[in-house]
Amino acid sequence: MIRRTHPALTAWAWLVYAFLYLPIIVLVVFSFNDSRFGATWAGFTTKWYGVLFARADVREALAHTLEIALLSTLVSTVLGTLVGLGLWRYTLRFRTALTGLLVLPIVIPDVVMGVSLLMFYSFVRAGLERLGWTFDNGFWTVLLAHVTFQISYVALTVRSRLAGYGPELEEAARDLGATGLRSFTHVVLPLALPGVLAGALLAFTLSLDDFVVTYFTSGSGFSTLPVLIYTNVKRGVTPDINALSALLVLVTVVAIVAANALLRPRRQP
Amino acid sequence: MLTVRRFFATLGPGVLWLAVFLIVPALVMLGYSFLTRTDLAQVGGPWTLESWQRVFGYDALFQEWTADNARVLWRSVWVAGLSTALCVLMGYPLAFYIARQDARRKNLLLLLLIIPFWTNFLIRVYAWILILRPFDLVPSLTATLLGMVYAFVPFFVLPVYSSVEKIDWRLLEAAQDLGAPPARAFMTAVFPQTLPGLVAGILLTFIPALGTFVVSDILGGAKTALVGNLIQNQFGQAGDWPYGSALSFLLMGVVLLGLWGYARTAGQKGLEELV
C-alpha cells in the first residue's frame, strides 16, 4: 500500500540522508586528493592507495583483524547457540538472573568492559609470573575479550528464533524413536539454524568493528585495523588513512548489498 | 527439567565463560578501586577509600571538596542527552517516512540506513574531522555533539521504524472520524503505538553516548572531557588504575540504575527487546 507523505516530511528525510552520506562521500573524495595536508583539492591521484598497500603494519593489522573475527565468531557461535537452546528448552529457576547476565555485556559501556578486562589480565599475568609462566600475547587477550561480548548476541538471537516453537517438537521426535542426539541434530538444529547464522554474522561484524575493548586488551605490539586507525588519527590526518577508510566503507557496502540480495525472501509466483 | 548434566551440555559453558571474563574482572576492578597507585607495580596496598573519595570530588592535596568531577559527569549527561534529543528530532520523522513507502523503496531506504550503521564507528567519527577542520571546529564541543548524533542516529531510527511498521492506522482514521484535530489525533492514536520503539531507541542512543570516549577524544578537546575520557586517561597517561576503577563503577552505576528503572516499567520482555 502506498500512502502519500507530506512534502515537508519528504524534504526532512532527504536532509537526514544527506547528513548520513556527506562524511562518507567526503572521505572517499579526499582519498583521491593529490595533497599531503589537504583540506583543499589539488588534483586527482590514486597514489595514497599505493602508499597504503606498501605499509606492512596495515597488512599485519588486517590479518589480525580477520583472524580474531573468524576465531572469536566460531567460539562464540558454539557457546552462544548452546546458551540460546538451553534458555528455550528448560524452565529455569534463575531465568531473570540469567537474562541479566546475558544483557550485561550488551548494556555496560564498552570502556568499562575494556578496562576491567585490562586489569583482570594484569592480575592473572602477575599470578602466572609467580608460578614462572609468562602470559603476554595480545592475540589471546583480544580473542577472549571478543568472545565475551559476542556470546550474548548469539544466544539472544538463537533464543528469539526458537521462541515460537514449544518443547513438544523435541518430545514428538523422541516419541517417534529418535535418540536425544538425533532429535537435536534433525529437529532442533535445523529450526535454530537461521538464528545461528544471523547470530554468527552479527558476532563477526561486532568483532571487525570493535575498537574500545580491543584497544584496552591488546597491549603493545598487537593491533587490529580499528586500533591502527585510531593511533594514526591521533598523530594527525594522513591521506593513506583516508584511502584505508574509503576501502573499508566499500567493503561494508558490498557486504551489505550482497547479504541483502541473498537474504531477501523469494518472490511468490 | 534442567539437570546438572544438561546444564553443562547447554547453558554451562557460556555461563561459565561470562562468569570468568565478565564477573571476575568486575570483582578485580572492585578490589583495585580500594587500592592505591604505586610507582613500581601498577597497584598496591594498603586498602583505602581514597579513590572513591576522589570520585565524589575530594581533593587530597588541598584537602577540600571540589565540583570538578560533578561538572564532568554533568557535562557527560547533558551532552549525551542533547545528542539523543537531536537523534529523536532527526530520526523520529524519518522512521515514519520510511514506513510509508512502497516495499521496493522501503527496502532501499533501509539499506541506505544500514550502510552507515555497519560502517566502522571510528571511520565515521574520523570523517567529520575532514569536514569540520576547514571551519576550525576541531576540537570543540560542537564537533563532539555532531559526531555523536551522526554516530548514533541509525541506532535510534531502526527500533523506532520497527514500531512504526506495526502501527494500526485504523486508530488514526477512527480518531479523525470522531472529529479529533490532526495534532490531537496523532498524539492519542499514533504516538502511544510508537512508544516501545521510541524508548528503546532513546536508550540505545543515550547509553553509548554517555560512555563514549572515542568521539570526544577525536573531535573534542581536553577542555570538553567527558567521563569516558576521564576513565581512559587513568589507564593511559595518568596511570591511576584505582581511581579509574572507581570512576568506571560510577559510570556503570548510572547506566544500570537507568536500565533498572526502565526494566521496572517495561518488564523483562522490554529488556529483552532492547537487543
JSON list of C-alpha atoms in Angstrom, two decimals, chain B residues 27-225:
[
{"chain": "B", "resi": 27, "resn": "LEU", "atom": "CA", "xyz": [35.37, -8.13, 41.03]},
{"chain": "B", "resi": 28, "resn": "VAL", "atom": "CA", "xyz": [39.05, -7.50, 40.28]},
{"chain": "B", "resi": 29, "resn": "MET", "atom": "CA", "xyz": [38.10, -3.94, 39.33]},
{"chain": "B", "resi": 30, "resn": "LEU", "atom": "CA", "xyz": [36.16, -3.55, 42.58]},
{"chain": "B", "resi": 31, "resn": "GLY", "atom": "CA", "xyz": [39.19, -4.76, 44.52]},
{"chain": "B", "resi": 32, "resn": "TYR", "atom": "CA", "xyz": [41.58, -2.43, 42.65]},
{"chain": "B", "resi": 33, "resn": "SER", "atom": "CA", "xyz": [39.35, 0.57, 43.36]},
{"chain": "B", "resi": 34, "resn": "PHE", "atom": "CA", "xyz": [40.20, 0.19, 47.07]},
{"chain": "B", "resi": 35, "resn": "LEU", "atom": "CA", "xyz": [43.96, 0.01, 46.47]},
{"chain": "B", "resi": 36, "resn": "THR", "atom": "CA", "xyz": [46.41, 2.79, 45.70]},
{"chain": "B", "resi": 37, "resn": "ARG", "atom": "CA", "xyz": [48.68, 3.57, 42.81]},
{"chain": "B", "resi": 38, "resn": "THR", "atom": "CA", "xyz": [52.31, 2.63, 43.41]},
{"chain": "B", "resi": 39, "resn": "ASP", "atom": "CA", "xyz": [55.43, 3.51, 41.49]},
{"chain": "B", "resi": 40, "resn": "LEU", "atom": "CA", "xyz": [56.80, 0.14, 40.52]},
{"chain": "B", "resi": 41, "resn": "ALA", "atom": "CA", "xyz": [53.77, -2.09, 40.20]},
{"chain": "B", "resi": 42, "resn": "GLN", "atom": "CA", "xyz": [50.53, -0.65, 38.91]},
{"chain": "B", "resi": 43, "resn": "VAL", "atom": "CA", "xyz": [48.62, -1.02, 42.15]},
{"chain": "B", "resi": 44, "resn": "GLY", "atom": "CA", "xyz": [49.36, -1.95, 45.72]},
{"chain": "B", "resi": 45, "resn": "GLY", "atom": "CA", "xyz": [48.19, -1.81, 49.31]},
{"chain": "B", "resi": 46, "resn": "PRO", "atom": "CA", "xyz": [47.09, -0.63, 51.74]},
{"chain": "B", "resi": 47, "resn": "TRP", "atom": "CA", "xyz": [43.33, -0.78, 51.37]},
{"chain": "B", "resi": 48, "resn": "THR", "atom": "CA", "xyz": [41.89, 2.71, 51.23]},
{"chain": "B", "resi": 49, "resn": "LEU", "atom": "CA", "xyz": [38.78, 4.69, 50.30]},
{"chain": "B", "resi": 50, "resn": "GLU", "atom": "CA", "xyz": [40.87, 7.40, 48.64]},
{"chain": "B", "resi": 51, "resn": "SER", "atom": "CA", "xyz": [39.80, 6.69, 45.03]},
{"chain": "B", "resi": 52, "resn": "TRP", "atom": "CA", "xyz": [36.14, 6.67, 45.99]},
{"chain": "B", "resi": 53, "resn": "GLN", "atom": "CA", "xyz": [36.54, 9.96, 47.83]},
{"chain": "B", "resi": 54, "resn": "ARG", "atom": "CA", "xyz": [38.18, 11.42, 44.73]},
{"chain": "B", "resi": 55, "resn": "VAL", "atom": "CA", "xyz": [35.33, 10.19, 42.53]},
{"chain": "B", "resi": 56, "resn": "PHE", "atom": "CA", "xyz": [32.94, 12.18, 44.65]},
{"chain": "B", "resi": 57, "resn": "GLY", "atom": "CA", "xyz": [35.19, 15.23, 44.48]},
{"chain": "B", "resi": 58, "resn": "TYR", "atom": "CA", "xyz": [37.60, 15.13, 47.41]},
{"chain": "B", "resi": 59, "resn": "ASP", "atom": "CA", "xyz": [40.94, 16.72, 46.60]},
{"chain": "B", "resi": 60, "resn": "ALA", "atom": "CA", "xyz": [43.51, 15.01, 48.83]},
{"chain": "B", "resi": 61, "resn": "LEU", "atom": "CA", "xyz": [46.25, 17.55, 48.02]},
{"chain": "B", "resi": 62, "resn": "PHE", "atom": "CA", "xyz": [44.29, 20.61, 49.15]},
{"chain": "B", "resi": 63, "resn": "GLN", "atom": "CA", "xyz": [42.09, 18.58, 51.49]},
{"chain": "B", "resi": 64, "resn": "GLU", "atom": "CA", "xyz": [38.87, 20.07, 50.17]},
{"chain": "B", "resi": 65, "resn": "TRP", "atom": "CA", "xyz": [35.82, 19.01, 48.23]},
{"chain": "B", "resi": 66, "resn": "THR", "atom": "CA", "xyz": [35.60, 20.19, 44.62]},
{"chain": "B", "resi": 67, "resn": "ALA", "atom": "CA", "xyz": [32.91, 20.02, 41.98]},
{"chain": "B", "resi": 68, "resn": "ASP", "atom": "CA", "xyz": [35.30, 19.06, 39.14]},
{"chain": "B", "resi": 69, "resn": "ASN", "atom": "CA", "xyz": [34.03, 15.51, 38.75]},
{"chain": "B", "resi": 70, "resn": "ALA", "atom": "CA", "xyz": [30.44, 16.58, 39.23]},
{"chain": "B", "resi": 71, "resn": "ARG", "atom": "CA", "xyz": [31.00, 19.01, 36.34]},
{"chain": "B", "resi": 72, "resn": "VAL", "atom": "CA", "xyz": [32.45, 16.29, 34.08]},
{"chain": "B", "resi": 73, "resn": "LEU", "atom": "CA", "xyz": [29.61, 13.91, 34.93]},
{"chain": "B", "resi": 74, "resn": "TRP", "atom": "CA", "xyz": [27.03, 16.63, 34.42]},
{"chain": "B", "resi": 75, "resn": "ARG", "atom": "CA", "xyz": [28.63, 17.54, 31.08]},
{"chain": "B", "resi": 76, "resn": "SER", "atom": "CA", "xyz": [28.58, 13.87, 30.00]},
{"chain": "B", "resi": 77, "resn": "VAL", "atom": "CA", "xyz": [24.91, 13.58, 30.92]},
{"chain": "B", "resi": 78, "resn": "TRP", "atom": "CA", "xyz": [23.79, 16.70, 29.09]},
{"chain": "B", "resi": 79, "resn": "VAL", "atom": "CA", "xyz": [25.96, 16.07, 26.01]},
{"chain": "B", "resi": 80, "resn": "ALA", "atom": "CA", "xyz": [24.51, 12.54, 25.81]},
{"chain": "B", "resi": 81, "resn": "GLY", "atom": "CA", "xyz": [21.03, 13.94, 26.48]},
{"chain": "B", "resi": 82, "resn": "LEU", "atom": "CA", "xyz": [21.32, 16.68, 23.88]},
{"chain": "B", "resi": 83, "resn": "SER", "atom": "CA", "xyz": [22.69, 14.33, 21.21]},
{"chain": "B", "resi": 84, "resn": "THR", "atom": "CA", "xyz": [19.88, 11.89, 21.99]},
{"chain": "B", "resi": 85, "resn": "ALA", "atom": "CA", "xyz": [17.33, 14.69, 21.66]},
{"chain": "B", "resi": 86, "resn": "LEU", "atom": "CA", "xyz": [18.81, 15.66, 18.29]},
{"chain": "B", "resi": 87, "resn": "CYS", "atom": "CA", "xyz": [18.64, 12.00, 17.20]},
{"chain": "B", "resi": 88, "resn": "VAL", "atom": "CA", "xyz": [14.95, 11.95, 18.14]},
{"chain": "B", "resi": 89, "resn": "LEU", "atom": "CA", "xyz": [14.34, 15.16, 16.20]},
{"chain": "B", "resi": 90, "resn": "MET", "atom": "CA", "xyz": [16.08, 13.79, 13.10]},
{"chain": "B", "resi": 91, "resn": "GLY", "atom": "CA", "xyz": [15.13, 10.15, 13.32]},
{"chain": "B", "resi": 92, "resn": "TYR", "atom": "CA", "xyz": [11.54, 10.05, 14.53]},
{"chain": "B", "resi": 93, "resn": "PRO", "atom": "CA", "xyz": [10.03, 11.67, 11.40]},
{"chain": "B", "resi": 94, "resn": "LEU", "atom": "CA", "xyz": [12.42, 9.66, 9.22]},
{"chain": "B", "resi": 95, "resn": "ALA", "atom": "CA", "xyz": [11.05, 6.38, 10.61]},
{"chain": "B", "resi": 96, "resn": "PHE", "atom": "CA", "xyz": [7.55, 7.47, 9.51]},
{"chain": "B", "resi": 97, "resn": "TYR", "atom": "CA", "xyz": [8.79, 8.47, 6.08]},
{"chain": "B", "resi": 98, "resn": "ILE", "atom": "CA", "xyz": [10.44, 5.08, 5.51]},
{"chain": "B", "resi": 99, "resn": "ALA", "atom": "CA", "xyz": [7.47, 3.12, 6.86]},
{"chain": "B", "resi": 100, "resn": "ARG", "atom": "CA", "xyz": [5.09, 4.83, 4.47]},
{"chain": "B", "resi": 101, "resn": "GLN", "atom": "CA", "xyz": [6.91, 3.95, 1.24]},
{"chain": "B", "resi": 102, "resn": "ASP", "atom": "CA", "xyz": [6.11, 1.01, -1.02]},
{"chain": "B", "resi": 103, "resn": "ALA", "atom": "CA", "xyz": [8.04, -2.23, -0.45]},
{"chain": "B", "resi": 104, "resn": "ARG", "atom": "CA", "xyz": [10.80, -1.58, -3.01]},
{"chain": "B", "resi": 105, "resn": "ARG", "atom": "CA", "xyz": [11.63, 1.93, -1.84]},
{"chain": "B", "resi": 106, "resn": "LYS", "atom": "CA", "xyz": [11.33, 0.87, 1.79]},
{"chain": "B", "resi": 107, "resn": "ASN", "atom": "CA", "xyz": [13.93, -1.84, 1.23]},
{"chain": "B", "resi": 108, "resn": "LEU", "atom": "CA", "xyz": [16.27, 0.62, -0.48]},
{"chain": "B", "resi": 109, "resn": "LEU", "atom": "CA", "xyz": [15.88, 3.28, 2.21]},
{"chain": "B", "resi": 110, "resn": "LEU", "atom": "CA", "xyz": [16.51, 0.74, 4.97]},
{"chain": "B", "resi": 111, "resn": "LEU", "atom": "CA", "xyz": [19.60, -0.46, 3.12]},
{"chain": "B", "resi": 112, "resn": "LEU", "atom": "CA", "xyz": [20.84, 3.13, 2.91]},
{"chain": "B", "resi": 113, "resn": "LEU", "atom": "CA", "xyz": [20.32, 3.42, 6.67]},
{"chain": "B", "resi": 114, "resn": "ILE", "atom": "CA", "xyz": [22.10, 0.15, 7.45]},
{"chain": "B", "resi": 115, "resn": "ILE", "atom": "CA", "xyz": [25.23, 1.02, 5.45]},
{"chain": "B", "resi": 116, "resn": "PRO", "atom": "CA", "xyz": [26.36, 3.81, 7.81]},
{"chain": "B", "resi": 117, "resn": "PHE", "atom": "CA", "xyz": [25.14, 1.65, 10.72]},
{"chain": "B", "resi": 118, "resn": "TRP", "atom": "CA", "xyz": [27.60, -1.12, 9.82]},
{"chain": "B", "resi": 119, "resn": "THR", "atom": "CA", "xyz": [30.43, 1.16, 8.67]},
{"chain": "B", "resi": 120, "resn": "ASN", "atom": "CA", "xyz": [33.27, 1.18, 11.16]},
{"chain": "B", "resi": 121, "resn": "PHE", "atom": "CA", "xyz": [32.45, 3.54, 14.03]},
{"chain": "B", "resi": 122, "resn": "LEU", "atom": "CA", "xyz": [35.93, 5.04, 14.14]},
{"chain": "B", "resi": 123, "resn": "ILE", "atom": "CA", "xyz": [35.90, 5.84, 10.42]},
{"chain": "B", "resi": 124, "resn": "ARG", "atom": "CA", "xyz": [32.54, 7.58, 10.69]},
{"chain": "B", "resi": 125, "resn": "VAL", "atom": "CA", "xyz": [33.79, 9.75, 13.53]},
{"chain": "B", "resi": 126, "resn": "TYR", "atom": "CA", "xyz": [37.08, 10.40, 11.76]},
{"chain": "B", "resi": 127, "resn": "ALA", "atom": "CA", "xyz": [35.29, 11.55, 8.58]},
{"chain": "B", "resi": 128, "resn": "TRP", "atom": "CA", "xyz": [33.96, 14.56, 10.49]},
{"chain": "B", "resi": 129, "resn": "ILE", "atom": "CA", "xyz": [37.49, 15.86, 11.03]},
{"chain": "B", "resi": 130, "resn": "LEU", "atom": "CA", "xyz": [37.78, 16.26, 7.27]},
{"chain": "B", "resi": 131, "resn": "ILE", "atom": "CA", "xyz": [34.54, 18.23, 7.10]},
{"chain": "B", "resi": 132, "resn": "LEU", "atom": "CA", "xyz": [34.85, 20.38, 10.23]},
{"chain": "B", "resi": 133, "resn": "ARG", "atom": "CA", "xyz": [38.57, 21.19, 10.09]},
{"chain": "B", "resi": 134, "resn": "PRO", "atom": "CA", "xyz": [38.21, 23.95, 7.44]},
{"chain": "B", "resi": 135, "resn": "PHE", "atom": "CA", "xyz": [35.69, 25.64, 9.72]},
{"chain": "B", "resi": 136, "resn": "ASP", "atom": "CA", "xyz": [38.14, 25.49, 12.62]},
{"chain": "B", "resi": 137, "resn": "LEU", "atom": "CA", "xyz": [35.69, 23.43, 14.64]},
{"chain": "B", "resi": 138, "resn": "VAL", "atom": "CA", "xyz": [38.04, 20.59, 15.62]},
{"chain": "B", "resi": 139, "resn": "PRO", "atom": "CA", "xyz": [38.45, 20.22, 18.53]},
{"chain": "B", "resi": 140, "resn": "SER", "atom": "CA", "xyz": [35.24, 21.60, 20.02]},
{"chain": "B", "resi": 141, "resn": "LEU", "atom": "CA", "xyz": [32.14, 20.60, 21.89]},
{"chain": "B", "resi": 142, "resn": "THR", "atom": "CA", "xyz": [30.04, 21.33, 18.78]},
{"chain": "B", "resi": 143, "resn": "ALA", "atom": "CA", "xyz": [32.10, 18.82, 16.81]},
{"chain": "B", "resi": 144, "resn": "THR", "atom": "CA", "xyz": [31.67, 16.24, 19.58]},
{"chain": "B", "resi": 145, "resn": "LEU", "atom": "CA", "xyz": [27.91, 16.73, 19.54]},
{"chain": "B", "resi": 146, "resn": "LEU", "atom": "CA", "xyz": [27.74, 16.48, 15.76]},
{"chain": "B", "resi": 147, "resn": "GLY", "atom": "CA", "xyz": [29.88, 13.36, 15.78]},
{"chain": "B", "resi": 148, "resn": "MET", "atom": "CA", "xyz": [27.69, 11.72, 18.42]},
{"chain": "B", "resi": 149, "resn": "VAL", "atom": "CA", "xyz": [24.46, 12.46, 16.59]},
{"chain": "B", "resi": 150, "resn": "TYR", "atom": "CA", "xyz": [25.99, 11.13, 13.40]},
{"chain": "B", "resi": 151, "resn": "ALA", "atom": "CA", "xyz": [27.35, 8.00, 15.06]},
{"chain": "B", "resi": 152, "resn": "PHE", "atom": "CA", "xyz": [24.16, 7.11, 16.93]},
{"chain": "B", "resi": 153, "resn": "VAL", "atom": "CA", "xyz": [21.23, 8.22, 14.74]},
{"chain": "B", "resi": 154, "resn": "PRO", "atom": "CA", "xyz": [20.95, 4.87, 12.88]},
{"chain": "B", "resi": 155, "resn": "PHE", "atom": "CA", "xyz": [20.76, 3.09, 16.29]},
{"chain": "B", "resi": 156, "resn": "PHE", "atom": "CA", "xyz": [17.80, 5.30, 17.06]},
{"chain": "B", "resi": 157, "resn": "VAL", "atom": "CA", "xyz": [15.91, 5.05, 13.76]},
{"chain": "B", "resi": 158, "resn": "LEU", "atom": "CA", "xyz": [15.89, 1.24, 13.44]},
{"chain": "B", "resi": 159, "resn": "PRO", "atom": "CA", "xyz": [13.92, 0.40, 16.62]},
{"chain": "B", "resi": 160, "resn": "VAL", "atom": "CA", "xyz": [11.52, 3.32, 16.05]},
{"chain": "B", "resi": 161, "resn": "TYR", "atom": "CA", "xyz": [10.97, 2.16, 12.49]},
{"chain": "B", "resi": 162, "resn": "SER", "atom": "CA", "xyz": [10.03, -1.35, 13.65]},
{"chain": "B", "resi": 163, "resn": "SER", "atom": "CA", "xyz": [7.41, 0.21, 15.96]},
{"chain": "B", "resi": 164, "resn": "VAL", "atom": "CA", "xyz": [6.04, 2.47, 13.21]},
{"chain": "B", "resi": 165, "resn": "GLU", "atom": "CA", "xyz": [5.81, -0.53, 10.88]},
{"chain": "B", "resi": 166, "resn": "LYS", "atom": "CA", "xyz": [3.37, -2.18, 13.30]},
{"chain": "B", "resi": 167, "resn": "ILE", "atom": "CA", "xyz": [1.10, 0.85, 13.72]},
{"chain": "B", "resi": 168, "resn": "ASP", "atom": "CA", "xyz": [-2.59, 0.15, 13.33]},
{"chain": "B", "resi": 169, "resn": "TRP", "atom": "CA", "xyz": [-3.55, 3.14, 11.16]},
{"chain": "B", "resi": 170, "resn": "ARG", "atom": "CA", "xyz": [-7.26, 2.43, 11.58]},
{"chain": "B", "resi": 171, "resn": "LEU", "atom": "CA", "xyz": [-6.97, 4.01, 15.02]},
{"chain": "B", "resi": 172, "resn": "LEU", "atom": "CA", "xyz": [-5.91, 7.27, 13.38]},
{"chain": "B", "resi": 173, "resn": "GLU", "atom": "CA", "xyz": [-8.87, 7.12, 10.97]},
{"chain": "B", "resi": 174, "resn": "ALA", "atom": "CA", "xyz": [-11.20, 6.44, 13.88]},
{"chain": "B", "resi": 175, "resn": "ALA", "atom": "CA", "xyz": [-9.84, 9.44, 15.79]},
{"chain": "B", "resi": 176, "resn": "GLN", "atom": "CA", "xyz": [-10.26, 11.64, 12.73]},
{"chain": "B", "resi": 177, "resn": "ASP", "atom": "CA", "xyz": [-13.79, 10.36, 12.08]},
{"chain": "B", "resi": 178, "resn": "LEU", "atom": "CA", "xyz": [-14.66, 11.26, 15.64]},
{"chain": "B", "resi": 179, "resn": "GLY", "atom": "CA", "xyz": [-13.53, 14.81, 14.92]},
{"chain": "B", "resi": 180, "resn": "ALA", "atom": "CA", "xyz": [-10.11, 14.99, 16.56]},
{"chain": "B", "resi": 181, "resn": "PRO", "atom": "CA", "xyz": [-7.90, 17.74, 15.09]},
{"chain": "B", "resi": 182, "resn": "PRO", "atom": "CA", "xyz": [-4.73, 16.35, 13.40]},
{"chain": "B", "resi": 183, "resn": "ALA", "atom": "CA", "xyz": [-2.33, 17.04, 16.28]},
{"chain": "B", "resi": 184, "resn": "ARG", "atom": "CA", "xyz": [-4.65, 15.51, 18.85]},
{"chain": "B", "resi": 185, "resn": "ALA", "atom": "CA", "xyz": [-5.42, 12.53, 16.60]},
{"chain": "B", "resi": 186, "resn": "PHE", "atom": "CA", "xyz": [-1.67, 11.89, 16.23]},
{"chain": "B", "resi": 187, "resn": "MET", "atom": "CA", "xyz": [-0.91, 12.24, 19.94]},
{"chain": "B", "resi": 188, "resn": "THR", "atom": "CA", "xyz": [-3.73, 9.94, 21.07]},
{"chain": "B", "resi": 189, "resn": "ALA", "atom": "CA", "xyz": [-3.92, 7.38, 18.24]},
{"chain": "B", "resi": 190, "resn": "VAL", "atom": "CA", "xyz": [-0.39, 7.13, 16.77]},
{"chain": "B", "resi": 191, "resn": "PHE", "atom": "CA", "xyz": [2.22, 8.35, 19.24]},
{"chain": "B", "resi": 192, "resn": "PRO", "atom": "CA", "xyz": [1.42, 5.80, 22.01]},
{"chain": "B", "resi": 193, "resn": "GLN", "atom": "CA", "xyz": [1.88, 2.98, 19.50]},
{"chain": "B", "resi": 194, "resn": "THR", "atom": "CA", "xyz": [5.44, 4.15, 18.78]},
{"chain": "B", "resi": 195, "resn": "LEU", "atom": "CA", "xyz": [6.42, 4.37, 22.47]},
{"chain": "B", "resi": 196, "resn": "PRO", "atom": "CA", "xyz": [8.19, 0.97, 22.77]},
{"chain": "B", "resi": 197, "resn": "GLY", "atom": "CA", "xyz": [10.42, 1.76, 19.80]},
{"chain": "B", "resi": 198, "resn": "LEU", "atom": "CA", "xyz": [10.96, 5.33, 20.94]},
{"chain": "B", "resi": 199, "resn": "VAL", "atom": "CA", "xyz": [12.08, 4.29, 24.43]},
{"chain": "B", "resi": 200, "resn": "ALA", "atom": "CA", "xyz": [14.33, 1.53, 23.06]},
{"chain": "B", "resi": 201, "resn": "GLY", "atom": "CA", "xyz": [15.82, 3.98, 20.55]},
{"chain": "B", "resi": 202, "resn": "ILE", "atom": "CA", "xyz": [16.48, 6.58, 23.23]},
{"chain": "B", "resi": 203, "resn": "LEU", "atom": "CA", "xyz": [18.24, 4.02, 25.46]},
{"chain": "B", "resi": 204, "resn": "LEU", "atom": "CA", "xyz": [20.28, 2.66, 22.53]},
{"chain": "B", "resi": 205, "resn": "THR", "atom": "CA", "xyz": [21.46, 6.22, 21.83]},
{"chain": "B", "resi": 206, "resn": "PHE", "atom": "CA", "xyz": [21.83, 7.61, 25.33]},
{"chain": "B", "resi": 207, "resn": "ILE", "atom": "CA", "xyz": [23.79, 4.71, 26.88]},
{"chain": "B", "resi": 208, "resn": "PRO", "atom": "CA", "xyz": [26.61, 4.56, 24.31]},
{"chain": "B", "resi": 209, "resn": "ALA", "atom": "CA", "xyz": [26.70, 8.38, 24.15]},
{"chain": "B", "resi": 210, "resn": "LEU", "atom": "CA", "xyz": [27.12, 8.54, 27.93]},
{"chain": "B", "resi": 211, "resn": "GLY", "atom": "CA", "xyz": [30.01, 6.08, 27.94]},
{"chain": "B", "resi": 212, "resn": "THR", "atom": "CA", "xyz": [31.87, 7.05, 24.79]},
{"chain": "B", "resi": 213, "resn": "PHE", "atom": "CA", "xyz": [35.39, 8.39, 24.85]},
{"chain": "B", "resi": 214, "resn": "VAL", "atom": "CA", "xyz": [36.21, 7.92, 21.17]},
{"chain": "B", "resi": 215, "resn": "VAL", "atom": "CA", "xyz": [34.01, 10.71, 19.77]},
{"chain": "B", "resi": 216, "resn": "SER", "atom": "CA", "xyz": [35.07, 13.27, 22.36]},
{"chain": "B", "resi": 217, "resn": "ASP", "atom": "CA", "xyz": [38.70, 12.16, 22.10]},
{"chain": "B", "resi": 218, "resn": "ILE", "atom": "CA", "xyz": [38.85, 12.60, 18.32]},
{"chain": "B", "resi": 219, "resn": "LEU", "atom": "CA", "xyz": [36.52, 15.58, 17.88]},
{"chain": "B", "resi": 220, "resn": "GLY", "atom": "CA", "xyz": [36.55, 17.33, 21.27]},
{"chain": "B", "resi": 221, "resn": "GLY", "atom": "CA", "xyz": [39.48, 18.75, 23.17]},
{"chain": "B", "resi": 222, "resn": "ALA", "atom": "CA", "xyz": [40.87, 18.33, 26.65]},
{"chain": "B", "resi": 223, "resn": "LYS", "atom": "CA", "xyz": [38.56, 21.11, 27.82]},
{"chain": "B", "resi": 224, "resn": "THR", "atom": "CA", "xyz": [35.45, 19.15, 26.91]},
{"chain": "B", "resi": 225, "resn": "ALA", "atom": "CA", "xyz": [36.48, 15.85, 28.51]}
]
